[in-house]
Amino acid sequence: MADLQQYSHGAGWKNAVLRGLLYLVLILFALYYLFPLFVMVSTSLKSLTEIREGSLISLPRVITFDAWTYAWNDACVGVTCSGIKVYFWNSVKMAIPAVLISTFLGAINGYALTKFRFKGANVVFALLLFGCFIPFQVVLLPMSQVLGKLGLASSTPGLVMVHVVYGLCFTTLFFRNYYVSIPDELVKAATIDGAGFFTIFWRIILPISTPIIVVSVIWQFTQIWNDFLFGASFSSGDNAPMTVALNNIVNTTTGVKAYNVDMATALLTGLPTLLVYVLAGKYFVRGLTAGSVKG
Amino acid sequence: MSSLTLDKVRKAYGPVEVLKEINLAIEDGEFLVLVGPSGCGKSTLLNLIAGLESSSGGEIRIGDRVINDVHPKDRNIAMVFQSYALYPNMTVRKNITFGLEIRRVSAEERDKAVASVAKLLQIEPLLDRKPAQLSGGQRQRVAMGRALVRNPDIFLFDEPLSNLDAKLRVDMRTEIKKLHQRLGATIVYVTHDQIEAMTLASRIAVMKDGILQQFDTPQRIYEHPNNMFVAGFIGSPSMNFIHAKLISDNGRLAISIERGSNPIVLPLKDAPESYNAYVGKDVVFGIRPEGLTHKRTGSEEPGSQYVNFDSKVEVIEPTGADTMTVIEIGGKEIVARVRPDRAPHPGETMTFSADMSQISLFDPVTELRI
Amino acid sequence: MGASSSTKSNLTALIQRNLSKIVVAPSFAASLFFVYGFILWTAYMAFSDSRMMPSYGWTGLRQYERLWSMERWHVAIENLLIFGGLFITICLLLGCLLAVLLDQRIRAEGALRTIFLYPMALSFIVTGTVWKWILNPGLGLENMMHELGWASFKFDWLINSDMAIYTVVIAGVWQASGFVMAMFLAALRGVDQDIIRAAYMDGASLPRIYFGIIIPSIRPVFLSAIVVLAHLAVKSFDLVIALTGGGPGYASDLPATFMYTMAFQRNQLGIGAASAMMMLATVMAIIVPYLYSELRGGRKNG
Ligand SMILES: Nc1ncnc2c1ncn2[C@@H]1O[C@H](COP(=O)(O)OP(=O)(O)O)[C@@H](O)[C@H]1O
Ligand SMILES: [Mg+2]
C-alpha cells in the first residue's frame, strides 16, 4: 500500500479537509456505480402506472412483486408465454456441465503441461492460449455448420460443447499458471514413492488446487452464464439461455412496454453471477486479472 | 548388495551438456557426498540416480543391476529434497506411509513402520499434524522419515539441510551421521557446503561445470587436491595461492616468491619427482592458512619442515580459537592462522613459519596439481 | 504367448510414458479443429460466393471488395474507433483515479472496491437493458431531470443517430472501469515500499511520488489494461445489441454486430466471413505483439 498517510503530518485541518474531500469523491463514485442497480430494483418493484408518473430515482410508493412473478411465470419470449423460468433452467443446464467439464480438462491439461512436460509442451500451450483471444465471430459460421452436422443445432448439449471448447484455453491458463508455482519436487517425491500420473493428480495435486478450482469455476460460470453471442447464434425458441430470453423480452415490440418486468427479468438474469461475486469476490478478481497482470 | 556404480554417465539438455562422463563407484554402506558450486549439476546427477531424469549416455548400476531404464519406484531408492516436498494435504503420518500405501503394504505393517520411524526420529507427537503446522527442522525430520520408512537400498539427499538455520544445520548434520552409522545404509548426499561434505562423507566427489574434479576420501581431497579448483573449494578459509618460481637452491628445490629486491625463498621438504620438470618455471604455490603460522619452536633446526620468513601484517581477524592474520606476499593477500596469544598488531612485522610438509604446487596454466 | 504378453506390456509401458501427451491430446485436437480449423474455414468462406448457404465457389477478393464498399461497414469501423478510443481512455483514467484514491488507507476500502467492481460480474445484456431504461428519452434520465426542475434538459442519445454510439461508451465504461481499478490497485500494492520511503526522505511531495515514481513503475499494467480493454472493445457485441440494437438504423453498429447481422439475418455469409476475418486481424494486431513480449519477458524472469 502506498502508505502515505504516515508522512502527512502537520497542517492538521488542511489534512482533514483533504480527507473529507477524498471520501466525498469516493462516495459520489460509489453512487454512480450503484445507481443502475438501484434503478433496476426500484423499477422492478413499481407498478407500470407509477413508473409512468414517477421518476427514475423515486422510491416505489407501493412495493409490488407482480413484475417479478410475471417475469418468472408469464412473460412472453417470442410466442411462448411461460415466463423466464424455462430459460433460467436452460442456462443452469448449460452452465453446470460446461463449467465442470472445462474446469476438469483445464486442471488435467495444466498438470500435464507443467509437471510432466514433454517436448513441445510450450508450443502446445501457446497454441491453446491463442484460443482465448480470438473474436468468436470468426468461428460462428463453421460452428453452426458443425453443430448441424452433429445434430446438436439449437440444443443445450451443443451449447455445452461450444462453451467447453472455447473455455478450455482459459481454464488451462489458470491451472497451468497455478501449477508452475507448485514445486516439481512434490511430483518427484511422489514418483519415487511409486505413484503414477493419475495417482499423483488425484491424491496430491487436486487436493491442493482448491483456490484455483474456485477461480476457474467462478470465471467459467460467469462467462457461460453471461454469454449472449453463442446463445443467440446456436439456440432457438425454448432452448435459448437466459440472456437471449432477456433480450427477447426487452426488445419485444408488441403490447405495452412493461419496464418493471424488464427490470425484474434483468435482475433475475444478473442475480446468479452477482451472488457468486458477492460470495467469492476475491476469486472473481483473481480470475479477471489472471494472465493480464503478472504474478 | 547396494553398491552404486556410474559408468561414463552423461546428461545433456538439448545442446547443453550438463554432465560430462561421470565415473563413480561406491561400496555398500558408503556415504558419498557430491559437492560443488551451485549449478554444477549435482541435483541433475542425483535425479539420474533416482530415475527422475533419463541419462543421455553411460550406465548406472545398483549392485549388479543396470537401472538406466528402471522406473524410479522400482529402483528401491528413497530421496530427501531440499524443500522437503512434503505433501501439503496429508498429515505427517500419511506423508510417511504414502509410499507404502502405493506399494500395497497392509495397514497393520504400515502402522508398525511409522511407529518405529517416528520413534527413531522423535516425531511421534507430530504424526497427526499437517506439514504447514511444523517448523523447518520438524519438516526435515518428516522428510527423512518418509525416506527411512521404505528401507531402501540407497538414500539420496539433495541439500537436505540448506533450508535450516545454522545451529539446527549442525545438529541435524550430526544426526544424519549417527543415522548412517546405525543403519549402515548407502547414502548419496548432495551439498554445496564443503564443511558438510568433509564431516559426513566416507568419500567426496567434487564437481564443477558438470565435470567430476576429484573423487576420494575427505582427507585425501583436503591434503592432495587434484587441481586449484578443488584446493580452493575445500577448506575454510580457502587455501592461499601465491605465484612463485620453482628454483634449485644449492641442489635443493625451493619456492621463490618475488618481493622487491628481497625474495622469499622457501626450501621444499621432500620434493617428489614430478617437480623436477618445473625447475626454473612459474608455478602456483598453494598453502592452507594453518600451514602458515607464527614462528614454531624447532623451526630453526636444520632439516625442519618449517621455514621462517618475515612479513608485515595488514589486518587481523580474530575468530576466537585462532586469529586470521592477513599479510601481503607477491602482490596478493595471504591468510595465516595464528594462535590468539601470538597474534600481532596490524602494521607490525612478524616472523611466520610455513609448514612445507603441507603444500601443493599447481601448474599456472592447466591449474592441475604438479 | 510370451511374445504377445511382452508386446502388451510394451504397449502399456508406451502408454504410461506418454500419458501426459495422451491427456492433453483431446484438448489440443479440439483447439486445432475448433480454433485453427474454423479460422481457416471462415477465411475460405470469405473467398467464396457463399450467400444464404455456405458455398465454395472461389471468388477471390470479391467479398472483401463488397465489404469495403458498404456504407454500413464504414459506419461500423468508425464506430469502433470512437467507441474503442473513448472506452479505453475513460476506463484507464477512471480506473487509475479510483485506484489511487482507494490506495489512501480508506476505511471502507473493501466495500467500495466491491461496489466499483460488481458491474463486471453482470452480463452485458443486463447492463445494456438497464442503461437502455435509464437513458430512455421519455421516462429515464431526461424525465428525472425535468422532475428535478431542469425543464430544458434534453437527452435523446439513444434515438439520435449521431449520438447513439456514445451511449454504448457510457454503459461500457460503467461496466469495465472497476476492472481497470482492480488491476491498478493490485499493481499499486505491489510497488516497493522502500522506494516510496526513499523518495519521501528525499522530500518529494505526494503527487510527485505518484506521478514521478509509482505510476511509471506500474507502466506494464497500463499496457495490460489497454490490451484487455481493446480486446473487449473489438469483441463488443452483446452491449450494442441490448442497448441500441445497432440502431437507430445501423448508426451504432460495430463490426461484431455487423458480422452477426450479415451472417445470420441478411444471408450474406461471405460478407459476414470477410468481416469476421477483419476483426480477427484487428485483434491479432493488438494481441500478438503483446503476448510475444509477455512470454519473452516471462522467460527472462523465469
Ligand atoms: N530441465 C533443464 N533444462 C535445461 N537446463 C537445465 C535443466 N535442469 C537443470 N539445467 C541446468 O543444468 C545445470 C545443473 O543444474 P543442477 O543439477 O540443478 O545444479 P546444482 O544442483 O548443482 O545446483 C544448471 O546449469 C541448470 O541450468
Ligand atoms: Mg541442486
PDB file of C-alpha atoms in Angstrom, chain B residues 124-222:
ATOM      1  CA  GLU B 124       5.819 -39.199  17.496  1.00  0.00           C
ATOM      2  CA  PRO B 125       3.869 -36.171  18.750  1.00  0.00           C
ATOM      3  CA  LEU B 126       3.746 -34.693  15.251  1.00  0.00           C
ATOM      4  CA  LEU B 127       2.160 -37.607  13.426  1.00  0.00           C
ATOM      5  CA  ASP B 128      -1.293 -36.101  13.106  1.00  0.00           C
ATOM      6  CA  ARG B 129      -0.244 -32.620  12.083  1.00  0.00           C
ATOM      7  CA  LYS B 130      -0.164 -31.188   8.607  1.00  0.00           C
ATOM      8  CA  PRO B 131       3.178 -30.027   7.191  1.00  0.00           C
ATOM      9  CA  ALA B 132       2.101 -26.385   7.430  1.00  0.00           C
ATOM     10  CA  GLN B 133       1.949 -26.759  11.213  1.00  0.00           C
ATOM     11  CA  LEU B 134       5.576 -27.861  11.504  1.00  0.00           C
ATOM     12  CA  SER B 135       8.795 -25.923  11.928  1.00  0.00           C
ATOM     13  CA  GLY B 136      11.598 -26.235   9.406  1.00  0.00           C
ATOM     14  CA  GLY B 137      13.511 -28.724  11.489  1.00  0.00           C
ATOM     15  CA  GLN B 138      10.424 -30.829  12.074  1.00  0.00           C
ATOM     16  CA  ARG B 139       9.641 -30.900   8.375  1.00  0.00           C
ATOM     17  CA  GLN B 140      13.166 -32.014   7.732  1.00  0.00           C
ATOM     18  CA  ARG B 141      12.689 -34.925  10.102  1.00  0.00           C
ATOM     19  CA  VAL B 142       9.422 -35.909   8.485  1.00  0.00           C
ATOM     20  CA  ALA B 143      11.083 -35.870   5.072  1.00  0.00           C
ATOM     21  CA  MET B 144      13.762 -38.169   6.450  1.00  0.00           C
ATOM     22  CA  GLY B 145      11.074 -40.366   7.967  1.00  0.00           C
ATOM     23  CA  ARG B 146       9.401 -40.702   4.600  1.00  0.00           C
ATOM     24  CA  ALA B 147      12.686 -41.975   3.185  1.00  0.00           C
ATOM     25  CA  LEU B 148      13.569 -44.220   6.122  1.00  0.00           C
ATOM     26  CA  VAL B 149      10.238 -45.996   6.322  1.00  0.00           C
ATOM     27  CA  ARG B 150      10.737 -47.606   2.951  1.00  0.00           C
ATOM     28  CA  ASN B 151      14.007 -49.226   3.971  1.00  0.00           C
ATOM     29  CA  PRO B 152      15.590 -48.585   0.573  1.00  0.00           C
ATOM     30  CA  ASP B 153      18.886 -49.793  -0.865  1.00  0.00           C
ATOM     31  CA  ILE B 154      20.147 -46.288  -1.340  1.00  0.00           C
ATOM     32  CA  PHE B 155      19.231 -42.975   0.248  1.00  0.00           C
ATOM     33  CA  LEU B 156      19.520 -39.881  -1.870  1.00  0.00           C
ATOM     34  CA  PHE B 157      19.715 -36.491  -0.170  1.00  0.00           C
ATOM     35  CA  ASP B 158      19.538 -33.263  -2.170  1.00  0.00           C
ATOM     36  CA  GLU B 159      20.838 -30.434   0.018  1.00  0.00           C
ATOM     37  CA  PRO B 160      18.589 -31.540   2.863  1.00  0.00           C
ATOM     38  CA  LEU B 161      19.975 -29.074   5.371  1.00  0.00           C
ATOM     39  CA  SER B 162      20.324 -25.876   3.405  1.00  0.00           C
ATOM     40  CA  ASN B 163      16.908 -24.530   4.402  1.00  0.00           C
ATOM     41  CA  LEU B 164      17.680 -24.767   8.119  1.00  0.00           C
ATOM     42  CA  ASP B 165      19.279 -22.117  10.270  1.00  0.00           C
ATOM     43  CA  ALA B 166      22.936 -22.505  11.141  1.00  0.00           C
ATOM     44  CA  LYS B 167      22.561 -24.041  14.569  1.00  0.00           C
ATOM     45  CA  LEU B 168      19.953 -26.591  13.514  1.00  0.00           C
ATOM     46  CA  ARG B 169      22.021 -27.434  10.483  1.00  0.00           C
ATOM     47  CA  VAL B 170      24.945 -28.507  12.621  1.00  0.00           C
ATOM     48  CA  ASP B 171      22.701 -30.580  14.904  1.00  0.00           C
ATOM     49  CA  MET B 172      20.985 -32.318  12.022  1.00  0.00           C
ATOM     50  CA  ARG B 173      24.328 -32.977  10.408  1.00  0.00           C
ATOM     51  CA  THR B 174      25.412 -34.917  13.442  1.00  0.00           C
ATOM     52  CA  GLU B 175      22.137 -36.754  13.490  1.00  0.00           C
ATOM     53  CA  ILE B 176      22.408 -37.806   9.870  1.00  0.00           C
ATOM     54  CA  LYS B 177      25.878 -39.084  10.588  1.00  0.00           C
ATOM     55  CA  LYS B 178      24.632 -41.070  13.580  1.00  0.00           C
ATOM     56  CA  LEU B 179      21.789 -42.450  11.499  1.00  0.00           C
ATOM     57  CA  HIS B 180      24.213 -43.580   8.853  1.00  0.00           C
ATOM     58  CA  GLN B 181      26.425 -45.294  11.376  1.00  0.00           C
ATOM     59  CA  ARG B 182      23.445 -47.011  12.884  1.00  0.00           C
ATOM     60  CA  LEU B 183      21.727 -48.159   9.706  1.00  0.00           C
ATOM     61  CA  GLY B 184      24.830 -48.789   7.651  1.00  0.00           C
ATOM     62  CA  ALA B 185      22.870 -47.618   4.627  1.00  0.00           C
ATOM     63  CA  THR B 186      24.337 -46.487   1.335  1.00  0.00           C
ATOM     64  CA  ILE B 187      23.880 -42.762   1.009  1.00  0.00           C
ATOM     65  CA  VAL B 188      24.414 -40.268  -1.795  1.00  0.00           C
ATOM     66  CA  TYR B 189      24.293 -36.782  -0.391  1.00  0.00           C
ATOM     67  CA  VAL B 190      24.372 -33.546  -2.372  1.00  0.00           C
ATOM     68  CA  THR B 191      25.537 -30.292  -0.858  1.00  0.00           C
ATOM     69  CA  HIS B 192      27.291 -27.102  -1.843  1.00  0.00           C
ATOM     70  CA  ASP B 193      28.704 -26.787   1.642  1.00  0.00           C
ATOM     71  CA  GLN B 194      32.224 -28.185   1.833  1.00  0.00           C
ATOM     72  CA  ILE B 195      32.097 -28.457   5.631  1.00  0.00           C
ATOM     73  CA  GLU B 196      29.083 -30.756   5.356  1.00  0.00           C
ATOM     74  CA  ALA B 197      30.964 -32.736   2.750  1.00  0.00           C
ATOM     75  CA  MET B 198      34.059 -33.084   4.911  1.00  0.00           C
ATOM     76  CA  THR B 199      32.203 -34.031   8.074  1.00  0.00           C
ATOM     77  CA  LEU B 200      29.776 -36.540   6.571  1.00  0.00           C
ATOM     78  CA  ALA B 201      31.455 -38.278   3.696  1.00  0.00           C
ATOM     79  CA  SER B 202      33.255 -41.527   3.517  1.00  0.00           C
ATOM     80  CA  ARG B 203      34.149 -40.336   0.041  1.00  0.00           C
ATOM     81  CA  ILE B 204      33.673 -37.000  -1.649  1.00  0.00           C
ATOM     82  CA  ALA B 205      33.055 -36.271  -5.304  1.00  0.00           C
ATOM     83  CA  VAL B 206      33.911 -32.678  -6.163  1.00  0.00           C
ATOM     84  CA  MET B 207      32.166 -31.353  -9.254  1.00  0.00           C
ATOM     85  CA  LYS B 208      32.403 -28.250 -11.365  1.00  0.00           C
ATOM     86  CA  ASP B 209      30.555 -27.399 -14.589  1.00  0.00           C
ATOM     87  CA  GLY B 210      29.347 -30.965 -14.979  1.00  0.00           C
ATOM     88  CA  ILE B 211      32.836 -32.419 -14.726  1.00  0.00           C
ATOM     89  CA  LEU B 212      33.983 -34.621 -11.874  1.00  0.00           C
ATOM     90  CA  GLN B 213      37.083 -32.921 -10.489  1.00  0.00           C
ATOM     91  CA  GLN B 214      38.134 -35.411  -7.863  1.00  0.00           C
ATOM     92  CA  PHE B 215      36.699 -38.444  -6.164  1.00  0.00           C
ATOM     93  CA  ASP B 216      38.444 -39.509  -2.995  1.00  0.00           C
ATOM     94  CA  THR B 217      38.301 -39.665   0.785  1.00  0.00           C
ATOM     95  CA  PRO B 218      37.856 -36.351   2.570  1.00  0.00           C
ATOM     96  CA  GLN B 219      41.384 -36.393   3.954  1.00  0.00           C
ATOM     97  CA  ARG B 220      42.991 -37.120   0.590  1.00  0.00           C
ATOM     98  CA  ILE B 221      40.968 -34.391  -1.044  1.00  0.00           C
ATOM     99  CA  TYR B 222      41.989 -31.960   1.641  1.00  0.00           C
TER     100      TYR B 222
END
